[in-house]
Tab-separated table of C-alpha atoms in Angstrom:
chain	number	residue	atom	x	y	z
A	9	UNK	CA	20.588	-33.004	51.776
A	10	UNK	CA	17.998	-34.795	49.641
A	11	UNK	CA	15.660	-32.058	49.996
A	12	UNK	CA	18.544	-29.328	48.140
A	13	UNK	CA	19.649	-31.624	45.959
A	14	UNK	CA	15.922	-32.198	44.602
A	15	UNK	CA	15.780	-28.430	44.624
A	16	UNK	CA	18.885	-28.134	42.663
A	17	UNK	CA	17.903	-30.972	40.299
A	18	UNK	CA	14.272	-28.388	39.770
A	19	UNK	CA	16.591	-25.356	39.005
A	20	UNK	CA	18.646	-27.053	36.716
A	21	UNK	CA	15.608	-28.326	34.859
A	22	UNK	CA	13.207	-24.665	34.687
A	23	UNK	CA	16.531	-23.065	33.372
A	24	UNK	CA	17.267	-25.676	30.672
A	25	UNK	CA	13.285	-25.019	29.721
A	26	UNK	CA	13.997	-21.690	29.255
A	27	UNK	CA	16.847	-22.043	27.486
A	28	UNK	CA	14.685	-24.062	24.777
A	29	UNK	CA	11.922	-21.954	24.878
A	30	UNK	CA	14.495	-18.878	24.308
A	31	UNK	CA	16.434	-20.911	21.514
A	32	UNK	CA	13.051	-22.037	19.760
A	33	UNK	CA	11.633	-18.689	19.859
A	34	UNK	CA	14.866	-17.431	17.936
A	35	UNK	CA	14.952	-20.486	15.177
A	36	UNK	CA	11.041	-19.707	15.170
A	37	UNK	CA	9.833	-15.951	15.136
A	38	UNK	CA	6.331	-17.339	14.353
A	39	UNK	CA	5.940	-18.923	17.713
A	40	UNK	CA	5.637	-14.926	19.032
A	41	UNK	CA	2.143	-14.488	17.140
A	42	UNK	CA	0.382	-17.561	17.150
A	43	UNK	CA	-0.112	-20.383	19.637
A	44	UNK	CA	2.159	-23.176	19.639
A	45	UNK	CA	-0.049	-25.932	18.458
A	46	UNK	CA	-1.133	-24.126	15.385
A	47	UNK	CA	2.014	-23.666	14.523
A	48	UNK	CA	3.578	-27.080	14.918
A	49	UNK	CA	0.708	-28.317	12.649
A	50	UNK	CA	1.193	-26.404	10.216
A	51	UNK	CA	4.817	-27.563	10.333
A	52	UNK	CA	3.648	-31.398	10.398
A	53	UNK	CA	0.849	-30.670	7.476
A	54	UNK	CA	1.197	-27.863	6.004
A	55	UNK	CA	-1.763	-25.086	6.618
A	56	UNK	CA	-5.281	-26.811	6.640
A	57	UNK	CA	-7.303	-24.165	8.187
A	58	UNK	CA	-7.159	-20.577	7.825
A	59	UNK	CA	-9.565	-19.974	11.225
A	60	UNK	CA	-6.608	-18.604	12.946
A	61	UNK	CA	-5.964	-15.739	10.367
A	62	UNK	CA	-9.714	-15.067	10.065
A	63	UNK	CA	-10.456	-14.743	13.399
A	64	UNK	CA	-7.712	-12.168	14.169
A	65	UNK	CA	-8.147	-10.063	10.836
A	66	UNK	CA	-11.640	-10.254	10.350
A	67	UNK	CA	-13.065	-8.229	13.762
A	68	UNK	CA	-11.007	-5.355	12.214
A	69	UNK	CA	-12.898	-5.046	8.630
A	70	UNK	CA	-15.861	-3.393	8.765
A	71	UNK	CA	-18.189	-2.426	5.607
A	72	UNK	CA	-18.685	1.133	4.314
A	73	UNK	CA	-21.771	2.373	3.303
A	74	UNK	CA	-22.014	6.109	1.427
A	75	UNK	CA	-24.539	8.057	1.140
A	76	UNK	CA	-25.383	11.640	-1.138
A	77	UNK	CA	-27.539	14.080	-1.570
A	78	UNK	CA	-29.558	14.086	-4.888
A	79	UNK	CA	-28.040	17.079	-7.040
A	80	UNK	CA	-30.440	19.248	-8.659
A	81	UNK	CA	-33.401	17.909	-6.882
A	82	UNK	CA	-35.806	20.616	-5.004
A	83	UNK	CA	-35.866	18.628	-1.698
A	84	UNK	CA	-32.966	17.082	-1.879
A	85	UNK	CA	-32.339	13.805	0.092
A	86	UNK	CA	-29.458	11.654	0.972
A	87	UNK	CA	-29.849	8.189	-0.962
A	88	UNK	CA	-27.348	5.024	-0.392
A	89	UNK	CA	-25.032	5.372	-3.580
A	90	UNK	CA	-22.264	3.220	-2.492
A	91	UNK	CA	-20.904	0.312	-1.010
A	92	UNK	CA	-17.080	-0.903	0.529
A	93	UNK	CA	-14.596	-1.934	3.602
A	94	UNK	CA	-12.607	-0.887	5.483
A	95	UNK	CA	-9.463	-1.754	7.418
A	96	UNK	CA	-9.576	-0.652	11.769
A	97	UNK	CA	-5.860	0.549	12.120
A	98	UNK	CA	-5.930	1.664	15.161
A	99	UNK	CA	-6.772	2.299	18.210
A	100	UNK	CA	-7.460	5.543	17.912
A	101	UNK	CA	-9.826	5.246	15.328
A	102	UNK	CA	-8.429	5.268	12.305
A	103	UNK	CA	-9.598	3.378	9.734
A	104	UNK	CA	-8.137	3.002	5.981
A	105	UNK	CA	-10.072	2.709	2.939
A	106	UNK	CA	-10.244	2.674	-0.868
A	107	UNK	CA	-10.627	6.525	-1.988
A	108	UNK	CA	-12.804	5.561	-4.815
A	109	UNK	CA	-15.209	4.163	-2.222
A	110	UNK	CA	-16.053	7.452	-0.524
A	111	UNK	CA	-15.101	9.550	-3.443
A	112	UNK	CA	-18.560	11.672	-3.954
A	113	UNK	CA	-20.419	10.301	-0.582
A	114	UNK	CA	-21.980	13.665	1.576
A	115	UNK	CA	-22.417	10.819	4.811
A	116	UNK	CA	-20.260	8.306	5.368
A	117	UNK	CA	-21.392	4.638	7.471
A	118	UNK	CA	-19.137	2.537	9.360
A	119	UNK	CA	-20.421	-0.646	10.632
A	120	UNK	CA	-18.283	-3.168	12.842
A	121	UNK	CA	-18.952	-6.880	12.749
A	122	UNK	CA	-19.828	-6.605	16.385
A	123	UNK	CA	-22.977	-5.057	15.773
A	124	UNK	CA	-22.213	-1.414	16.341
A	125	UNK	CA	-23.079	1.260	13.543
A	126	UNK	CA	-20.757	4.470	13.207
A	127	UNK	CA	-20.426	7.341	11.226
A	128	UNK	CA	-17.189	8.138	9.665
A	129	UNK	CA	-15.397	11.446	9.350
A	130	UNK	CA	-12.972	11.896	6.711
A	131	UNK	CA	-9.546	12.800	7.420
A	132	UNK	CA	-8.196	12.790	4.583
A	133	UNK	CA	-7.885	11.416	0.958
A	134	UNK	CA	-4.650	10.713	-2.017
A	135	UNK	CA	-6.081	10.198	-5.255
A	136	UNK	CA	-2.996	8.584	-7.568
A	137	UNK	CA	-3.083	5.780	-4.656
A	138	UNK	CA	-6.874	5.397	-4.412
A	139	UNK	CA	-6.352	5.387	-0.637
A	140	UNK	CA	-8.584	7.312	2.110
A	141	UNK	CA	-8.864	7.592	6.054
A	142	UNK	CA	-11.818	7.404	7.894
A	143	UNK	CA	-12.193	8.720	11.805
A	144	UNK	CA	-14.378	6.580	13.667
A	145	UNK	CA	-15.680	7.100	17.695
A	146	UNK	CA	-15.464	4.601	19.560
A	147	UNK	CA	-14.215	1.942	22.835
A	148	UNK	CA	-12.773	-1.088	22.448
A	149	UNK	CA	-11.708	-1.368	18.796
A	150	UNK	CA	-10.393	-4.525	17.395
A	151	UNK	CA	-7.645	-3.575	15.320
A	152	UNK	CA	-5.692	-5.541	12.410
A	153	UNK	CA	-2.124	-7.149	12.955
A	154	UNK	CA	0.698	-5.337	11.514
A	155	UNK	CA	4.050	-6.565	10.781
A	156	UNK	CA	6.129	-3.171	10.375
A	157	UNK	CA	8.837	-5.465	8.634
A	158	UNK	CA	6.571	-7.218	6.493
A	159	UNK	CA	7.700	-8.297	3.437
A	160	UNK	CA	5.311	-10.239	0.581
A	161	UNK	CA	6.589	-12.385	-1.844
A	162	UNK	CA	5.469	-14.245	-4.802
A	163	UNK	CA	3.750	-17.538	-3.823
A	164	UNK	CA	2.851	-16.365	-0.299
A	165	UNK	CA	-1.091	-17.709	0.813
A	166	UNK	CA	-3.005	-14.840	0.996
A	167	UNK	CA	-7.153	-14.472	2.755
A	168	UNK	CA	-9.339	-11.573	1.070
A	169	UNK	CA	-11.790	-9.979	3.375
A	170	UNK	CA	-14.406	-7.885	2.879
A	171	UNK	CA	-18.041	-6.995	1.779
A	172	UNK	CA	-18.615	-8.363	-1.507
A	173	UNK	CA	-22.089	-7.407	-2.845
A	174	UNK	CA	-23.296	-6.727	0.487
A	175	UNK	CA	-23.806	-10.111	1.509
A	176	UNK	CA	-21.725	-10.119	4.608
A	177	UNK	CA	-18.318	-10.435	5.439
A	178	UNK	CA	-16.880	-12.855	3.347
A	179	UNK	CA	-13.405	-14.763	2.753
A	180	UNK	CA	-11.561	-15.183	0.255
A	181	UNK	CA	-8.027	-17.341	-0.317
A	182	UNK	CA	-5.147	-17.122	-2.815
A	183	UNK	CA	-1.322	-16.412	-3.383
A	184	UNK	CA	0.235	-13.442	-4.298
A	185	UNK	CA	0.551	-13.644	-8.015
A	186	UNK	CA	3.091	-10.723	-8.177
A	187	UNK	CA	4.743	-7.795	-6.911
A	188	UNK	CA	5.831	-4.425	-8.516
A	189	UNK	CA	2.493	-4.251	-10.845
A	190	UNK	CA	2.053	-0.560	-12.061
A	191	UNK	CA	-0.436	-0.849	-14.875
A	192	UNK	CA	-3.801	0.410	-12.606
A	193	UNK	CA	-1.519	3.150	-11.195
A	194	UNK	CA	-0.652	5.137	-14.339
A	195	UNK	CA	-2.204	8.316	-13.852
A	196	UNK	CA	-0.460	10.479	-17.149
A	197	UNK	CA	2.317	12.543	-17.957
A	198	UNK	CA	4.995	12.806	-14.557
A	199	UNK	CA	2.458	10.267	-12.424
A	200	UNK	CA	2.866	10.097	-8.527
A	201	UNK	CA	0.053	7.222	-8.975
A	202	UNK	CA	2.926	4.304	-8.862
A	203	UNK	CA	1.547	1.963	-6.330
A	204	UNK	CA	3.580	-1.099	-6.947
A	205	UNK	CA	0.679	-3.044	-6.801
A	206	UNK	CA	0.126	-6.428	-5.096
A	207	UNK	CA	-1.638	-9.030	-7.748
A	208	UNK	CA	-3.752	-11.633	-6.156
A	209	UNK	CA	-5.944	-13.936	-7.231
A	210	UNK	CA	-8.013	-13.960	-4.092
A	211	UNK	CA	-11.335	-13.143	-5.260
A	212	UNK	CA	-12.093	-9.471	-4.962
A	213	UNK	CA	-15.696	-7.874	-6.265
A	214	UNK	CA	-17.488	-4.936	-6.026
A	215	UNK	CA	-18.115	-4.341	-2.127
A	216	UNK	CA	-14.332	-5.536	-1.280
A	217	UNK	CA	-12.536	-2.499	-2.332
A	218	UNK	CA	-10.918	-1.033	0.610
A	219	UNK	CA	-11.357	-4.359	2.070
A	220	UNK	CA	-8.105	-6.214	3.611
A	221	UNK	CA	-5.581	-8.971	2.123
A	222	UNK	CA	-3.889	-10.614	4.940
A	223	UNK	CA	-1.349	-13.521	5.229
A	224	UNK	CA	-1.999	-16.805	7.182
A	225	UNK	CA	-1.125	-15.570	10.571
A	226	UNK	CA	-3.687	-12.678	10.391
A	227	UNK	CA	-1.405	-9.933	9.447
A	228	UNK	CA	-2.091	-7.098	7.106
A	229	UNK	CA	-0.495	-7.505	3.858
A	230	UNK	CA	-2.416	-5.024	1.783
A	231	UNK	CA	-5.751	-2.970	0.843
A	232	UNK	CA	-8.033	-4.489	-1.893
A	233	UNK	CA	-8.279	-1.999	-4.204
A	234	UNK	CA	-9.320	-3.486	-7.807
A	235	UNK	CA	-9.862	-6.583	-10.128
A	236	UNK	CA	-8.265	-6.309	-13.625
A	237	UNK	CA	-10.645	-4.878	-16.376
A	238	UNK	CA	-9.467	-5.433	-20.014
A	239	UNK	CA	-9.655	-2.980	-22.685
A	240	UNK	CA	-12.455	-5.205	-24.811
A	241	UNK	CA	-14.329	-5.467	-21.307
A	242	UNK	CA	-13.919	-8.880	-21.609
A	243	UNK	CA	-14.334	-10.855	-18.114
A	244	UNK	CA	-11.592	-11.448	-16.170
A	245	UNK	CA	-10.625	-14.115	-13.327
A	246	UNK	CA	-8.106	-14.398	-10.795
A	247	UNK	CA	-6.316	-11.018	-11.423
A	248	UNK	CA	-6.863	-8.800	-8.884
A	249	UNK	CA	-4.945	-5.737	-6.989
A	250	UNK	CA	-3.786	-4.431	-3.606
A	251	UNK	CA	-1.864	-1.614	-2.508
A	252	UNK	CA	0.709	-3.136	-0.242
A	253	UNK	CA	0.760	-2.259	3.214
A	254	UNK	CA	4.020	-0.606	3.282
A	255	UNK	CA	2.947	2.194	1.125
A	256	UNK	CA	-0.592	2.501	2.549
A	257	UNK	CA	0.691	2.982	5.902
A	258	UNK	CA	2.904	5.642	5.177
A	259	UNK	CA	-0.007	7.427	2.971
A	260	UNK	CA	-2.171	6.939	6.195
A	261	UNK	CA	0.528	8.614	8.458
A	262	UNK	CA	0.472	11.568	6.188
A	263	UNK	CA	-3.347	11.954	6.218
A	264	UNK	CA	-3.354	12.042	9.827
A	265	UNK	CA	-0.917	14.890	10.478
A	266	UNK	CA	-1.128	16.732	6.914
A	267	UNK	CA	-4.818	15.870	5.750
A	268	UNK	CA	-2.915	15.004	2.352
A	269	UNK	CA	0.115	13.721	0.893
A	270	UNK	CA	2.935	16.725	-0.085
A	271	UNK	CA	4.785	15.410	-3.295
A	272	UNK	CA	7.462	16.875	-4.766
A	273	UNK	CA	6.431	17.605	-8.925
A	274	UNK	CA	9.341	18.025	-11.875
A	275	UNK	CA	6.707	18.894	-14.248
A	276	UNK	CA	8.050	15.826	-17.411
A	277	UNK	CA	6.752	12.637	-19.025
A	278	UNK	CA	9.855	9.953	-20.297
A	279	UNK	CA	10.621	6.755	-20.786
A	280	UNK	CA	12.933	4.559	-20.058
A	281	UNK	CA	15.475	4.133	-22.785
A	282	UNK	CA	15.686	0.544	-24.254
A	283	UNK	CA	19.637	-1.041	-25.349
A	284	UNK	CA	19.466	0.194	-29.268
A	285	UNK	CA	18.210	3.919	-27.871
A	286	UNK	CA	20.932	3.694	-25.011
A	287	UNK	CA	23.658	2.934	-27.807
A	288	UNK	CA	22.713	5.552	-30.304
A	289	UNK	CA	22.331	8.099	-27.394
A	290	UNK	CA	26.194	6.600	-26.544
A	291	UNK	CA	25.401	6.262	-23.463
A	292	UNK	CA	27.804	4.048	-22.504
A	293	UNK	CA	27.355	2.253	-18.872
A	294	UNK	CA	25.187	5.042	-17.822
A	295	UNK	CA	21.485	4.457	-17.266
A	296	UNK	CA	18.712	7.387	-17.262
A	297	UNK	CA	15.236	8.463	-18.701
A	298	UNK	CA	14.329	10.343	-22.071
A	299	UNK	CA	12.549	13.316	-21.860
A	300	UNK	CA	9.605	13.080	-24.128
A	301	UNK	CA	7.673	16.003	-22.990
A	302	UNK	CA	8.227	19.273	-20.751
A	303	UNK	CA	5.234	20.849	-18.803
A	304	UNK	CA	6.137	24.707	-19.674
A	305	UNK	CA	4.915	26.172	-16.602
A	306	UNK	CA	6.935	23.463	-14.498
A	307	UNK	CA	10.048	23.509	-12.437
A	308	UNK	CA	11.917	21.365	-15.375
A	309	UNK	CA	11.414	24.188	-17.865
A	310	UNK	CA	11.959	26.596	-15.180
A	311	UNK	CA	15.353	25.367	-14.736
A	312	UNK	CA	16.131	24.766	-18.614
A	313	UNK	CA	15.559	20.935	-19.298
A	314	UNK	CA	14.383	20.215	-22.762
A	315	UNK	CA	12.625	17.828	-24.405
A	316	UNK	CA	14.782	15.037	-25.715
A	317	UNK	CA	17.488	15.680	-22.739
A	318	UNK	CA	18.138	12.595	-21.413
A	319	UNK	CA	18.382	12.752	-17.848
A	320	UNK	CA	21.372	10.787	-15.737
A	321	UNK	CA	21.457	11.741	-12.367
A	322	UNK	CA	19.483	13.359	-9.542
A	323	UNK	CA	21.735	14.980	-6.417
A	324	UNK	CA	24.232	12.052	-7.315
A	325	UNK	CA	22.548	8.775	-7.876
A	326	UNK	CA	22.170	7.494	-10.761
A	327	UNK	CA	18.389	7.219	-12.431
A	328	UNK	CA	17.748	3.950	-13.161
A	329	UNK	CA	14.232	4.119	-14.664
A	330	UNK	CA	11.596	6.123	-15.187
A	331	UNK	CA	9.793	4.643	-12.012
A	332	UNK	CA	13.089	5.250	-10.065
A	333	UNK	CA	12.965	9.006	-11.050
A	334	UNK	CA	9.832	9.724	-10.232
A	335	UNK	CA	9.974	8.162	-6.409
A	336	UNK	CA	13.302	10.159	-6.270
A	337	UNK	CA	10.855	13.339	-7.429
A	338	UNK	CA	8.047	12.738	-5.112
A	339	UNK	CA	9.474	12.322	-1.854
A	340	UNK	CA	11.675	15.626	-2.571
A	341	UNK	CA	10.334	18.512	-0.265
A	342	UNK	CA	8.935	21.116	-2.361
A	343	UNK	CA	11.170	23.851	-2.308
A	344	UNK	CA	14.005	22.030	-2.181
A	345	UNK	CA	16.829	22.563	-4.482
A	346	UNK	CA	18.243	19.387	-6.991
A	347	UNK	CA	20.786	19.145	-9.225
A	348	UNK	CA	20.329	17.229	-12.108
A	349	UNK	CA	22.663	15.885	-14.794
A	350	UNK	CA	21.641	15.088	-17.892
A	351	UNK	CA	22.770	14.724	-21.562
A	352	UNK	CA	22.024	16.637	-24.420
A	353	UNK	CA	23.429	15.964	-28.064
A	354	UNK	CA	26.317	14.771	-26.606
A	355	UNK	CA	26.785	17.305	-24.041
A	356	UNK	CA	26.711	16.734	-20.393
A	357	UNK	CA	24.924	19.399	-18.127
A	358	UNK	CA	24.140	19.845	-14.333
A	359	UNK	CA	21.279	21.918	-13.666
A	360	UNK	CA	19.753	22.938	-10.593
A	361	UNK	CA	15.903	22.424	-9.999
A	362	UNK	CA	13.521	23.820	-7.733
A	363	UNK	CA	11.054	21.328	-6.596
A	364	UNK	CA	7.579	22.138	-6.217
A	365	UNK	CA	4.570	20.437	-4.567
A	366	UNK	CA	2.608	18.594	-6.841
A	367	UNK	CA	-1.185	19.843	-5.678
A	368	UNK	CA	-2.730	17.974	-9.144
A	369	UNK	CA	-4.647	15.655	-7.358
A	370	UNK	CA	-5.841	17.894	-4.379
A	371	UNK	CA	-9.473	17.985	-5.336
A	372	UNK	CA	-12.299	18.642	-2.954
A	373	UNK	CA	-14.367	16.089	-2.718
């Protein structure tokens, strides 16, 4: 009798455990991807170390070194020309970069912080979001966190890693100083270059481009890309730039199974229209983008929209900037039919556009 009730008494008690454990795990999400003392110190103190972070990122960045043949030259020989990192994304191999950092390179070098040396084989490249993919051959690769769901805000603690100046792999910590920033993107007239930018001021220099910004559980947040660069060259400190991870996944997907990125192209530049424009336009409640200039051999003109037509609507939702329009444009199919609504001295029109692929930035290398 003593001997089932003890057992009873053991039951009662693993299953109550469990219980906890199963009730703590849903209060505390966290507890999944770091161990448990790590993360009830950080809830006692706050985060004093960022060792844990570090030493699940920073396996997974590896340096980039480019090399090119001397043009011109009559025994022509491949010279280093340029320096980077790189982000292991998988398994497989797959590792994303900075486009800028293997931009005019004839051999690519990857080299792991485990020792081993690699060469990388391009797979593919997008040049309005600076991003490339690398192929790399090899066992056993230590590969970044990801956090599918992710979602940065302003004020999170942020670790740059990467290569700066060559001197080794090298740390970096900071917040995220904003989200949404467009300014490095701007790539002209209709621009597919709108990365939404990460700002940081988590030191990043020459050498970290391509390099990884992670949060303080190790997870991939975004892809160093730049530091901020004023017109009057004047220096610059703590305003830097990533792509976020969101978008540089989904550009990596579509390097892997297209070898480039298919946009979808209108062939305009606008603007967005300010309150006083908006009220002399009589717009009313409506929102939209003037047209300021039509590309003549584009769909737009195709299809009859002028310049000054101030556009409304595409395939039923409202435009509400010039930003909005263009995301709406670029992840249209090419070939696929749109209506558009727009105004024009008063008049409103629905016209229907054929999209077509926007192959601008589809150099060769």
């Amino acid at each position: 009798m003593r001997l089932a009730s003890f057992l009873k008494f053991l039951l009662q008690a693993g299953a109550l455990g469990i219980l906890m454990a199963l009730i703590l795990l849903l209060l505390f999400p966290q507890l999944k991807t770091q161990p448990f003392e790590h993360w009830w110190r950080n809830q006692q103190v706050g985060v004093s170390s960022f060792s844990y972070a570090a030493g699940r990122a920073g396996p997974a960045v590896v340096n980039i070194y480019t090399r090119s043949f001397q043009r011109g030259s009559e025994s022509p020989e491949l010279s280093a020309t340029g320096l980077g990192s790189g982000v292991i994304m998988s398994d497989l191999g797959y590792v994303l970069t900075n486009y800028h950092v293997i931009a005019d390179a004839d051999q690519v070098i990857v080299a792991l912080q485990d020792g081993r040396i690699l060469a990388g084989d391009v797979t593919g490249f997008d040049v309005p979001t600076d991003l490339a993919v690398l192929k790399i051959t090899a066992g056993q690769l230590p590969v970044i966190p990801q956090d599918q769901d992710l979602s940065p805000q302003v004020g999170d603690i942020v670790l740059a890693i990467g290569n700066p100046y060559n001197v080794g792999q090298t740390i970096t910590q900071g917040i995220i100083s904003a989200t949404g920033r467009t300014g490095l993107s701007s790539m002209g007239p209709d621009s597919n270059g709108r990365q939404d930018l990460l700002q940081t001021d988590a030191a990043i220099n020459a050498g970290n481009s391509g390099g990884a910004l992670v949060n303080v559980y190790g997870e991939m947040v975004g892809i160093n890309t730049a530091s901020f660069q004023s017109l009057a060259h004047q220096e610059s400190y703590g305003i830097n730039f990533a792509i976020p991870y969101a978008l540089a996944h989904r550009i990596m997907q579509e390097l892997i199974v297209n070898g480039r990125v298919i946009r979808g192209y209108l062939g305009i530049s606008g603007a967005d229209i300010p309150p006083m424009m908006a009220q002399l336009l009589k717009l009313g409640e409506r929102t939209g983008i003037y047209v300021e200039r039509v590309n003549e051999q584009g769909p737009a003109a195709k299809a009859g929209i002028a310049q000054e037509d101030v556009l409304m609507s595409i395939d039923g939702k409202a435009i509400r900037n010039m930003r909005h329009a263009m995301d709406m444009i670029a992840e249209t199919r090419p070939g696929t039919d749109i209506q558009v609504t727009l105004l024009r001295k008063g008049k409103i029109l629905t016209l229907t556009v054929m999209i077509e692929e926007d192959s601008r930035f589809q150099r060769l290398r």
